[in-house]
Amino acid sequence: MVLQDKITRHVCPRNCYDTCGILASVRNGRIIDVQGDPKHGYTRGKLCAKGYCYIRRVYSPERINQPLRQLGRGTGRWQEISWDEALNIVCEKILTIKDRYGSTLPICLNKYSGNFGLMNFALEGLFNSLGPTTQVLGSPCWSAGLDAQMFDFGANINSDPEQLERSKLIILWGVNPAWTAVHSLPYIFAAQKNGAKVITIDPYFSETAKKGDWYIQIKPGQDGSLALALAKIILENGEADIGFLEKHTSGWNLFKEYLGSLHLEELSENCGVQKHVLMELADLISSSPPVFIWAGFGMQRYVNGGQNVRAIDALGAITGNIGRSGGGVHYASLSTWKLFNYNFLNSSYKNRFLNINNFAHEISGAQSPPVKMLWIANRNLFRQDADQKELVRALKDIELVITIDQFHNETTYYSDIILPTTTFFEEMDIVPGYWHHWIALNEQAISPIAEARSDLEIAKSVSGKLNNLRAGTCSFPEEMDEKYFLDREFSPETYDILGIDHWSLLENGPVKADIPTVSWENKKFNTPSGKFEFYSETAENIRLPALPILKQPSRCGEKYQLRLLNPHSQHCINSQFRNIDWLQTIKQESRIYIHPITANMKNIKNGDSVKIFNDNGEFFIKAYLAEATPKDTIIVLQEPGDMTQNLNKLFQGVTTDMGNKCTGNPGLAIGENFVDISIS
Amino acid sequence: MAKKMGFLVNVDRCFGCHTCEMACKNVYQLEPEVRWRKVYEIKEEYNLPERSFMSLACNHCEDPECKRVCPVKAYSIREDGIVLQDQSRCIGCKMCIMACPYEVPQFNTKLKKVEKCHMCFERLDKGQETVCVAACPAEAISTIDLEEYYQNGILDSLPGFPDPDITKPTTRFIKPRTGIQVRRDNNG
Ligand code: SF4
Ligand code: SF4
Ligand code: SF4
């Protein structure tokens, strides 16, 4: 067969702000290079370093090429089996469990954000076609911030981030786009060129902070104190936007009173920013409209995380920046996510939902019936989850662990069966993002590598096998192909918003959704009062503070006094990309950032091997002394190199104050992890 | 007048993302250990407590040591100053690798030959940007004609960049500025 040379369009499906448009050049059925898609209006023909390495992922010699069975979990004795054998093992187990318990509830799916494409929901679709099953609910990531903005604005939307360019003051609050959203940098630089100032607020001196005009080092988890202090000063200086406040907000008087009752000294002490700096910042904010605040995910990973975001929203409101072109408080947008139907999530059964952030405990606690089969997809659960010890313990009662992945990792180590899956170059999909407003089609560039199957194909083959073994077991639509699947995901309204009448037109290039460029421009909020709510009854009704009041992060105990933060690193997304050879050539040795004074107290010198520990476990790593981190905080980037140790072992799984409303459960407060260090 | 092409490296803009380096690797499908462009960390300079970066490839020098020492005359200088290496002539003796002060020529262990950055001359000839320049999200690198280009404050060296007197590299630099840092150390 002669294969035609072609260029195919793609969307990077990683859990990342940028959701880039990609072009792949295909020759003789092989991808020969990848480029940014110049028709993508936000990423404008560029990729990040990880993106340019995709070929090495697709054709990596480490890819799992066919289904595998492990002869004893953790033994590493893998046996190659055929798809038919693998499907038999999986399906017979499903039927045995169903017969034994008279229910499919013991079958559990744990899936999250390894690939944000719509098609991956086929796995939920498979589970929802079996009967009532056990699934996970919630997100480890952004839950608290989503709730906070939901209380204040009534929806999770943002302005088109291209608006950054129009801003006069950009506040990058707990976000490090130089590492985690490179395609936003050009917009920030353009604003700087037009005279805008950039302030970065972060506990550690990040790469982004270096590019800004101001860097404010804040005590971890004290973002609320800083935001409230600034709001108070601005109000007392007579610089509040009273017109906006009186007309478009609810609860302003109560909040004003609350601000009046706060003491600046105390707030300054809390957040570690001196009063005269607070004054200067407040001046800068009131004198430089429009102010674009980008509130990152980092600051909400505390027990007061949601409250922190609400305080920042309040600062945006007091200064009248909400609904202003080039201004506003931006966190994440669900606008383009919500355009699709997510048919696979519909279930006519009563599923049992476990808290994704307390999974280890809930899976072993689940009774009548217990969980007996665990299916993991789009996740490296045994790397990323909290409370790893309990998770491993919980496994002993699980009869079959199935993992879908492309590579071996900590999770396959604990699995009985691995099903190899396609990369996004081997399947068709749509991937909405949570930051920019573009939608693009992901075409299929090449045939699946070896025996890899897409999640949709896996769902179909499981269904087929089940019904073969026992007719009527699974109602998954086996005739569905990718095209039919996409047809079902688009509604007429969505086509309207995208300005196309069929998704196949996206073959010509990405389109920008016709959703408001400036969020809340018309000042009509989706809250119960229709206004920006300083006072949220919705919050109050679920026993949260009604006002954006000051709440403290956890305090360290006697025993463990150092806060351990693990922000995202530059060349990995969680544990993805760590095994890409091109990236390995530029990888620095993993290191722990310690302030020189702290290191001195512990007798640690640069380059020493250090043990990080608490009651949950220990972790070994090389010391790097840098004033980039404060004295009470140590930083280890999430760059999982070796598989023999896992930093998440040290984290018990404290959760955030908010998250129930938008994601069903609170998020993980991973900033609340206290440890000690010693020379090892 | 003949051109004199060089790279302009704006350290103020560069944030060390390595996109330039990977974009080069992607287009020329380089072996993993072969790096035509490298992003270097500039240690503890300019009042930054850690890490500013410079992205370097071949410096397309005016007096290239690589060319001088190569026994088979694999190196040549184009009219516009781009230093090319003809891999078909290369015998893999590594003399150029030892001679270049900038560790630019790379040994391809599969082919047992040397290779290096050619400033994407085919693209330049077509009026396009080099791959690395086009890929940089920060517009931190560009190609300039030194005969034409003049800007106040551009430097011909930075800390860590070997003495330009040896080979007269055409790479030029813009050094980083520093913003205001308000740290908890300084103020309680
Ligand atoms: S940088 Fe090295 S390889 Fe490039 S021209 Fe100069 S001497 Fe030759
Ligand atoms: S100019 Fe071309 S060959 Fe040289 S480093 Fe850049 S991309 Fe690579
Ligand atoms: S792509 Fe640009 S910003 Fe990134 S390392 Fe290279 S020169 Fe620096």
JSON list of N, CA and C in Angstrom, two decimals, chain A residues 575-624:
[
{"chain": "A", "resi": 575, "resn": "SER", "atom": "N", "xyz": [4.06, 13.04, 36.14]},
{"chain": "A", "resi": 575, "resn": "SER", "atom": "CA", "xyz": [5.12, 12.08, 35.79]},
{"chain": "A", "resi": 575, "resn": "SER", "atom": "C", "xyz": [5.22, 11.86, 34.29]},
{"chain": "A", "resi": 576, "resn": "GLN", "atom": "N", "xyz": [4.52, 12.65, 33.51]},
{"chain": "A", "resi": 576, "resn": "GLN", "atom": "CA", "xyz": [4.64, 12.50, 32.05]},
{"chain": "A", "resi": 576, "resn": "GLN", "atom": "C", "xyz": [5.91, 13.18, 31.54]},
{"chain": "A", "resi": 577, "resn": "PHE", "atom": "N", "xyz": [6.47, 12.67, 30.50]},
{"chain": "A", "resi": 577, "resn": "PHE", "atom": "CA", "xyz": [7.65, 13.19, 29.79]},
{"chain": "A", "resi": 577, "resn": "PHE", "atom": "C", "xyz": [8.98, 12.85, 30.46]},
{"chain": "A", "resi": 578, "resn": "ARG", "atom": "N", "xyz": [8.94, 12.21, 31.62]},
{"chain": "A", "resi": 578, "resn": "ARG", "atom": "CA", "xyz": [10.22, 12.00, 32.31]},
{"chain": "A", "resi": 578, "resn": "ARG", "atom": "C", "xyz": [11.11, 11.02, 31.57]},
{"chain": "A", "resi": 579, "resn": "ASN", "atom": "N", "xyz": [10.51, 10.16, 30.75]},
{"chain": "A", "resi": 579, "resn": "ASN", "atom": "CA", "xyz": [11.33, 9.14, 30.09]},
{"chain": "A", "resi": 579, "resn": "ASN", "atom": "C", "xyz": [11.66, 9.50, 28.64]},
{"chain": "A", "resi": 580, "resn": "ILE", "atom": "N", "xyz": [11.50, 10.76, 28.27]},
{"chain": "A", "resi": 580, "resn": "ILE", "atom": "CA", "xyz": [11.77, 11.15, 26.89]},
{"chain": "A", "resi": 580, "resn": "ILE", "atom": "C", "xyz": [13.26, 11.47, 26.75]},
{"chain": "A", "resi": 581, "resn": "ASP", "atom": "N", "xyz": [13.95, 10.74, 25.88]},
{"chain": "A", "resi": 581, "resn": "ASP", "atom": "CA", "xyz": [15.42, 10.83, 25.87]},
{"chain": "A", "resi": 581, "resn": "ASP", "atom": "C", "xyz": [15.93, 12.25, 25.56]},
{"chain": "A", "resi": 582, "resn": "TRP", "atom": "N", "xyz": [15.30, 12.95, 24.66]},
{"chain": "A", "resi": 582, "resn": "TRP", "atom": "CA", "xyz": [15.78, 14.30, 24.34]},
{"chain": "A", "resi": 582, "resn": "TRP", "atom": "C", "xyz": [15.72, 15.19, 25.58]},
{"chain": "A", "resi": 583, "resn": "LEU", "atom": "N", "xyz": [14.65, 15.04, 26.34]},
{"chain": "A", "resi": 583, "resn": "LEU", "atom": "CA", "xyz": [14.52, 15.88, 27.55]},
{"chain": "A", "resi": 583, "resn": "LEU", "atom": "C", "xyz": [15.51, 15.44, 28.62]},
{"chain": "A", "resi": 584, "resn": "GLN", "atom": "N", "xyz": [15.80, 14.16, 28.62]},
{"chain": "A", "resi": 584, "resn": "GLN", "atom": "CA", "xyz": [16.76, 13.69, 29.62]},
{"chain": "A", "resi": 584, "resn": "GLN", "atom": "C", "xyz": [18.15, 14.29, 29.41]},
{"chain": "A", "resi": 585, "resn": "THR", "atom": "N", "xyz": [18.47, 14.65, 28.16]},
{"chain": "A", "resi": 585, "resn": "THR", "atom": "CA", "xyz": [19.80, 15.22, 27.93]},
{"chain": "A", "resi": 585, "resn": "THR", "atom": "C", "xyz": [19.94, 16.61, 28.53]},
{"chain": "A", "resi": 586, "resn": "ILE", "atom": "N", "xyz": [18.83, 17.26, 28.84]},
{"chain": "A", "resi": 586, "resn": "ILE", "atom": "CA", "xyz": [18.93, 18.61, 29.42]},
{"chain": "A", "resi": 586, "resn": "ILE", "atom": "C", "xyz": [18.49, 18.63, 30.86]},
{"chain": "A", "resi": 587, "resn": "LYS", "atom": "N", "xyz": [18.15, 17.48, 31.39]},
{"chain": "A", "resi": 587, "resn": "LYS", "atom": "CA", "xyz": [17.60, 17.43, 32.74]},
{"chain": "A", "resi": 587, "resn": "LYS", "atom": "C", "xyz": [18.69, 17.67, 33.77]},
{"chain": "A", "resi": 588, "resn": "GLN", "atom": "N", "xyz": [18.36, 18.54, 34.72]},
{"chain": "A", "resi": 588, "resn": "GLN", "atom": "CA", "xyz": [19.29, 18.72, 35.82]},
{"chain": "A", "resi": 588, "resn": "GLN", "atom": "C", "xyz": [19.01, 17.66, 36.87]},
{"chain": "A", "resi": 589, "resn": "GLU", "atom": "N", "xyz": [20.01, 17.36, 37.64]},
{"chain": "A", "resi": 589, "resn": "GLU", "atom": "CA", "xyz": [19.80, 16.42, 38.72]},
{"chain": "A", "resi": 589, "resn": "GLU", "atom": "C", "xyz": [18.74, 16.99, 39.67]},
{"chain": "A", "resi": 590, "resn": "SER", "atom": "N", "xyz": [17.82, 16.16, 40.11]},
{"chain": "A", "resi": 590, "resn": "SER", "atom": "CA", "xyz": [16.79, 16.63, 41.04]},
{"chain": "A", "resi": 590, "resn": "SER", "atom": "C", "xyz": [17.45, 17.21, 42.27]},
{"chain": "A", "resi": 591, "resn": "ARG", "atom": "N", "xyz": [16.88, 18.29, 42.78]},
{"chain": "A", "resi": 591, "resn": "ARG", "atom": "CA", "xyz": [17.51, 18.90, 43.94]},
{"chain": "A", "resi": 591, "resn": "ARG", "atom": "C", "xyz": [16.47, 19.53, 44.84]},
{"chain": "A", "resi": 592, "resn": "ILE", "atom": "N", "xyz": [16.84, 19.69, 46.07]},
{"chain": "A", "resi": 592, "resn": "ILE", "atom": "CA", "xyz": [15.96, 20.34, 47.02]},
{"chain": "A", "resi": 592, "resn": "ILE", "atom": "C", "xyz": [16.51, 21.74, 47.25]},
{"chain": "A", "resi": 593, "resn": "TYR", "atom": "N", "xyz": [15.67, 22.74, 47.08]},
{"chain": "A", "resi": 593, "resn": "TYR", "atom": "CA", "xyz": [16.07, 24.13, 47.30]},
{"chain": "A", "resi": 593, "resn": "TYR", "atom": "C", "xyz": [15.95, 24.43, 48.79]},
{"chain": "A", "resi": 594, "resn": "ILE", "atom": "N", "xyz": [17.05, 24.80, 49.39]},
{"chain": "A", "resi": 594, "resn": "ILE", "atom": "CA", "xyz": [17.04, 25.13, 50.81]},
{"chain": "A", "resi": 594, "resn": "ILE", "atom": "C", "xyz": [17.66, 26.51, 50.98]},
{"chain": "A", "resi": 595, "resn": "HIS", "atom": "N", "xyz": [17.07, 27.34, 51.81]},
{"chain": "A", "resi": 595, "resn": "HIS", "atom": "CA", "xyz": [17.67, 28.63, 52.11]},
{"chain": "A", "resi": 595, "resn": "HIS", "atom": "C", "xyz": [18.99, 28.40, 52.85]},
{"chain": "A", "resi": 596, "resn": "PRO", "atom": "N", "xyz": [20.03, 29.17, 52.49]},
{"chain": "A", "resi": 596, "resn": "PRO", "atom": "CA", "xyz": [21.34, 28.93, 53.11]},
{"chain": "A", "resi": 596, "resn": "PRO", "atom": "C", "xyz": [21.31, 28.97, 54.64]},
{"chain": "A", "resi": 597, "resn": "ILE", "atom": "N", "xyz": [20.48, 29.82, 55.22]},
{"chain": "A", "resi": 597, "resn": "ILE", "atom": "CA", "xyz": [20.44, 29.89, 56.69]},
{"chain": "A", "resi": 597, "resn": "ILE", "atom": "C", "xyz": [19.84, 28.62, 57.27]},
{"chain": "A", "resi": 598, "resn": "THR", "atom": "N", "xyz": [18.79, 28.13, 56.65]},
{"chain": "A", "resi": 598, "resn": "THR", "atom": "CA", "xyz": [18.19, 26.88, 57.09]},
{"chain": "A", "resi": 598, "resn": "THR", "atom": "C", "xyz": [19.19, 25.74, 56.96]},
{"chain": "A", "resi": 599, "resn": "ALA", "atom": "N", "xyz": [19.86, 25.73, 55.82]},
{"chain": "A", "resi": 599, "resn": "ALA", "atom": "CA", "xyz": [20.83, 24.67, 55.57]},
{"chain": "A", "resi": 599, "resn": "ALA", "atom": "C", "xyz": [21.93, 24.71, 56.62]},
{"chain": "A", "resi": 600, "resn": "ASN", "atom": "N", "xyz": [22.37, 25.90, 56.95]},
{"chain": "A", "resi": 600, "resn": "ASN", "atom": "CA", "xyz": [23.42, 26.08, 57.94]},
{"chain": "A", "resi": 600, "resn": "ASN", "atom": "C", "xyz": [22.99, 25.52, 59.29]},
{"chain": "A", "resi": 601, "resn": "MET", "atom": "N", "xyz": [21.75, 25.80, 59.66]},
{"chain": "A", "resi": 601, "resn": "MET", "atom": "CA", "xyz": [21.24, 25.29, 60.94]},
{"chain": "A", "resi": 601, "resn": "MET", "atom": "C", "xyz": [21.26, 23.77, 60.98]},
{"chain": "A", "resi": 602, "resn": "LYS", "atom": "N", "xyz": [21.10, 23.17, 59.83]},
{"chain": "A", "resi": 602, "resn": "LYS", "atom": "CA", "xyz": [21.06, 21.71, 59.76]},
{"chain": "A", "resi": 602, "resn": "LYS", "atom": "C", "xyz": [22.40, 21.12, 59.33]},
{"chain": "A", "resi": 603, "resn": "ASN", "atom": "N", "xyz": [23.40, 22.01, 59.24]},
{"chain": "A", "resi": 603, "resn": "ASN", "atom": "CA", "xyz": [24.73, 21.55, 58.82]},
{"chain": "A", "resi": 603, "resn": "ASN", "atom": "C", "xyz": [24.77, 20.96, 57.42]},
{"chain": "A", "resi": 604, "resn": "ILE", "atom": "N", "xyz": [23.93, 21.49, 56.57]},
{"chain": "A", "resi": 604, "resn": "ILE", "atom": "CA", "xyz": [23.87, 20.96, 55.21]},
{"chain": "A", "resi": 604, "resn": "ILE", "atom": "C", "xyz": [24.61, 21.91, 54.27]},
{"chain": "A", "resi": 605, "resn": "LYS", "atom": "N", "xyz": [25.45, 21.34, 53.44]},
{"chain": "A", "resi": 605, "resn": "LYS", "atom": "CA", "xyz": [26.17, 22.15, 52.46]},
{"chain": "A", "resi": 605, "resn": "LYS", "atom": "C", "xyz": [25.67, 21.85, 51.06]},
{"chain": "A", "resi": 606, "resn": "ASN", "atom": "N", "xyz": [25.96, 22.80, 50.17]},
{"chain": "A", "resi": 606, "resn": "ASN", "atom": "CA", "xyz": [25.55, 22.64, 48.78]},
{"chain": "A", "resi": 606, "resn": "ASN", "atom": "C", "xyz": [26.03, 21.30, 48.25]},
{"chain": "A", "resi": 607, "resn": "GLY", "atom": "N", "xyz": [25.15, 20.55, 47.62]},
{"chain": "A", "resi": 607, "resn": "GLY", "atom": "CA", "xyz": [25.55, 19.29, 47.00]},
{"chain": "A", "resi": 607, "resn": "GLY", "atom": "C", "xyz": [25.48, 18.09, 47.92]},
{"chain": "A", "resi": 608, "resn": "ASP", "atom": "N", "xyz": [25.26, 18.34, 49.22]},
{"chain": "A", "resi": 608, "resn": "ASP", "atom": "CA", "xyz": [25.13, 17.21, 50.15]},
{"chain": "A", "resi": 608, "resn": "ASP", "atom": "C", "xyz": [23.90, 16.37, 49.80]},
{"chain": "A", "resi": 609, "resn": "SER", "atom": "N", "xyz": [23.97, 15.13, 50.14]},
{"chain": "A", "resi": 609, "resn": "SER", "atom": "CA", "xyz": [22.80, 14.29, 50.00]},
{"chain": "A", "resi": 609, "resn": "SER", "atom": "C", "xyz": [21.93, 14.48, 51.25]},
{"chain": "A", "resi": 610, "resn": "VAL", "atom": "N", "xyz": [20.67, 14.77, 51.02]},
{"chain": "A", "resi": 610, "resn": "VAL", "atom": "CA", "xyz": [19.80, 15.17, 52.11]},
{"chain": "A", "resi": 610, "resn": "VAL", "atom": "C", "xyz": [18.64, 14.20, 52.23]},
{"chain": "A", "resi": 611, "resn": "LYS", "atom": "N", "xyz": [18.23, 13.96, 53.47]},
{"chain": "A", "resi": 611, "resn": "LYS", "atom": "CA", "xyz": [17.03, 13.15, 53.68]},
{"chain": "A", "resi": 611, "resn": "LYS", "atom": "C", "xyz": [15.89, 14.09, 54.08]},
{"chain": "A", "resi": 612, "resn": "ILE", "atom": "N", "xyz": [14.79, 14.02, 53.37]},
{"chain": "A", "resi": 612, "resn": "ILE", "atom": "CA", "xyz": [13.58, 14.76, 53.76]},
{"chain": "A", "resi": 612, "resn": "ILE", "atom": "C", "xyz": [12.69, 13.72, 54.43]},
{"chain": "A", "resi": 613, "resn": "PHE", "atom": "N", "xyz": [12.15, 14.05, 55.58]},
{"chain": "A", "resi": 613, "resn": "PHE", "atom": "CA", "xyz": [11.34, 13.02, 56.24]},
{"chain": "A", "resi": 613, "resn": "PHE", "atom": "C", "xyz": [10.26, 13.60, 57.12]},
{"chain": "A", "resi": 614, "resn": "ASN", "atom": "N", "xyz": [9.25, 12.78, 57.35]},
{"chain": "A", "resi": 614, "resn": "ASN", "atom": "CA", "xyz": [8.26, 13.02, 58.40]},
{"chain": "A", "resi": 614, "resn": "ASN", "atom": "C", "xyz": [7.72, 11.66, 58.80]},
{"chain": "A", "resi": 615, "resn": "ASP", "atom": "N", "xyz": [6.64, 11.62, 59.57]},
{"chain": "A", "resi": 615, "resn": "ASP", "atom": "CA", "xyz": [6.18, 10.33, 60.06]},
{"chain": "A", "resi": 615, "resn": "ASP", "atom": "C", "xyz": [5.71, 9.40, 58.95]},
{"chain": "A", "resi": 616, "resn": "ASN", "atom": "N", "xyz": [5.47, 9.97, 57.77]},
{"chain": "A", "resi": 616, "resn": "ASN", "atom": "CA", "xyz": [4.94, 9.14, 56.68]},
{"chain": "A", "resi": 616, "resn": "ASN", "atom": "C", "xyz": [6.01, 8.46, 55.85]},
{"chain": "A", "resi": 617, "resn": "GLY", "atom": "N", "xyz": [7.22, 8.99, 55.91]},
{"chain": "A", "resi": 617, "resn": "GLY", "atom": "CA", "xyz": [8.25, 8.37, 55.09]},
{"chain": "A", "resi": 617, "resn": "GLY", "atom": "C", "xyz": [9.45, 9.26, 54.90]},
{"chain": "A", "resi": 618, "resn": "GLU", "atom": "N", "xyz": [10.32, 8.88, 53.99]},
{"chain": "A", "resi": 618, "resn": "GLU", "atom": "CA", "xyz": [11.52, 9.66, 53.74]},
{"chain": "A", "resi": 618, "resn": "GLU", "atom": "C", "xyz": [11.83, 9.69, 52.26]},
{"chain": "A", "resi": 619, "resn": "PHE", "atom": "N", "xyz": [12.69, 10.65, 51.89]},
{"chain": "A", "resi": 619, "resn": "PHE", "atom": "CA", "xyz": [13.00, 10.87, 50.48]},
{"chain": "A", "resi": 619, "resn": "PHE", "atom": "C", "xyz": [14.42, 11.41, 50.43]},
{"chain": "A", "resi": 620, "resn": "PHE", "atom": "N", "xyz": [15.22, 10.90, 49.51]},
{"chain": "A", "resi": 620, "resn": "PHE", "atom": "CA", "xyz": [16.63, 11.32, 49.44]},
{"chain": "A", "resi": 620, "resn": "PHE", "atom": "C", "xyz": [16.89, 12.15, 48.19]},
{"chain": "A", "resi": 621, "resn": "ILE", "atom": "N", "xyz": [17.65, 13.23, 48.37]},
{"chain": "A", "resi": 621, "resn": "ILE", "atom": "CA", "xyz": [17.84, 14.14, 47.26]},
{"chain": "A", "resi": 621, "resn": "ILE", "atom": "C", "xyz": [19.04, 15.04, 47.54]},
{"chain": "A", "resi": 622, "resn": "LYS", "atom": "N", "xyz": [19.57, 15.65, 46.51]},
{"chain": "A", "resi": 622, "resn": "LYS", "atom": "CA", "xyz": [20.75, 16.49, 46.65]},
{"chain": "A", "resi": 622, "resn": "LYS", "atom": "C", "xyz": [20.37, 17.91, 47.06]},
{"chain": "A", "resi": 623, "resn": "ALA", "atom": "N", "xyz": [21.18, 18.50, 47.93]},
{"chain": "A", "resi": 623, "resn": "ALA", "atom": "CA", "xyz": [20.89, 19.85, 48.43]},
{"chain": "A", "resi": 623, "resn": "ALA", "atom": "C", "xyz": [21.33, 20.91, 47.43]},
{"chain": "A", "resi": 624, "resn": "TYR", "atom": "N", "xyz": [20.50, 21.92, 47.27]},
{"chain": "A", "resi": 624, "resn": "TYR", "atom": "CA", "xyz": [20.87, 23.07, 46.47]},
{"chain": "A", "resi": 624, "resn": "TYR", "atom": "C", "xyz": [20.52, 24.30, 47.29]}
]
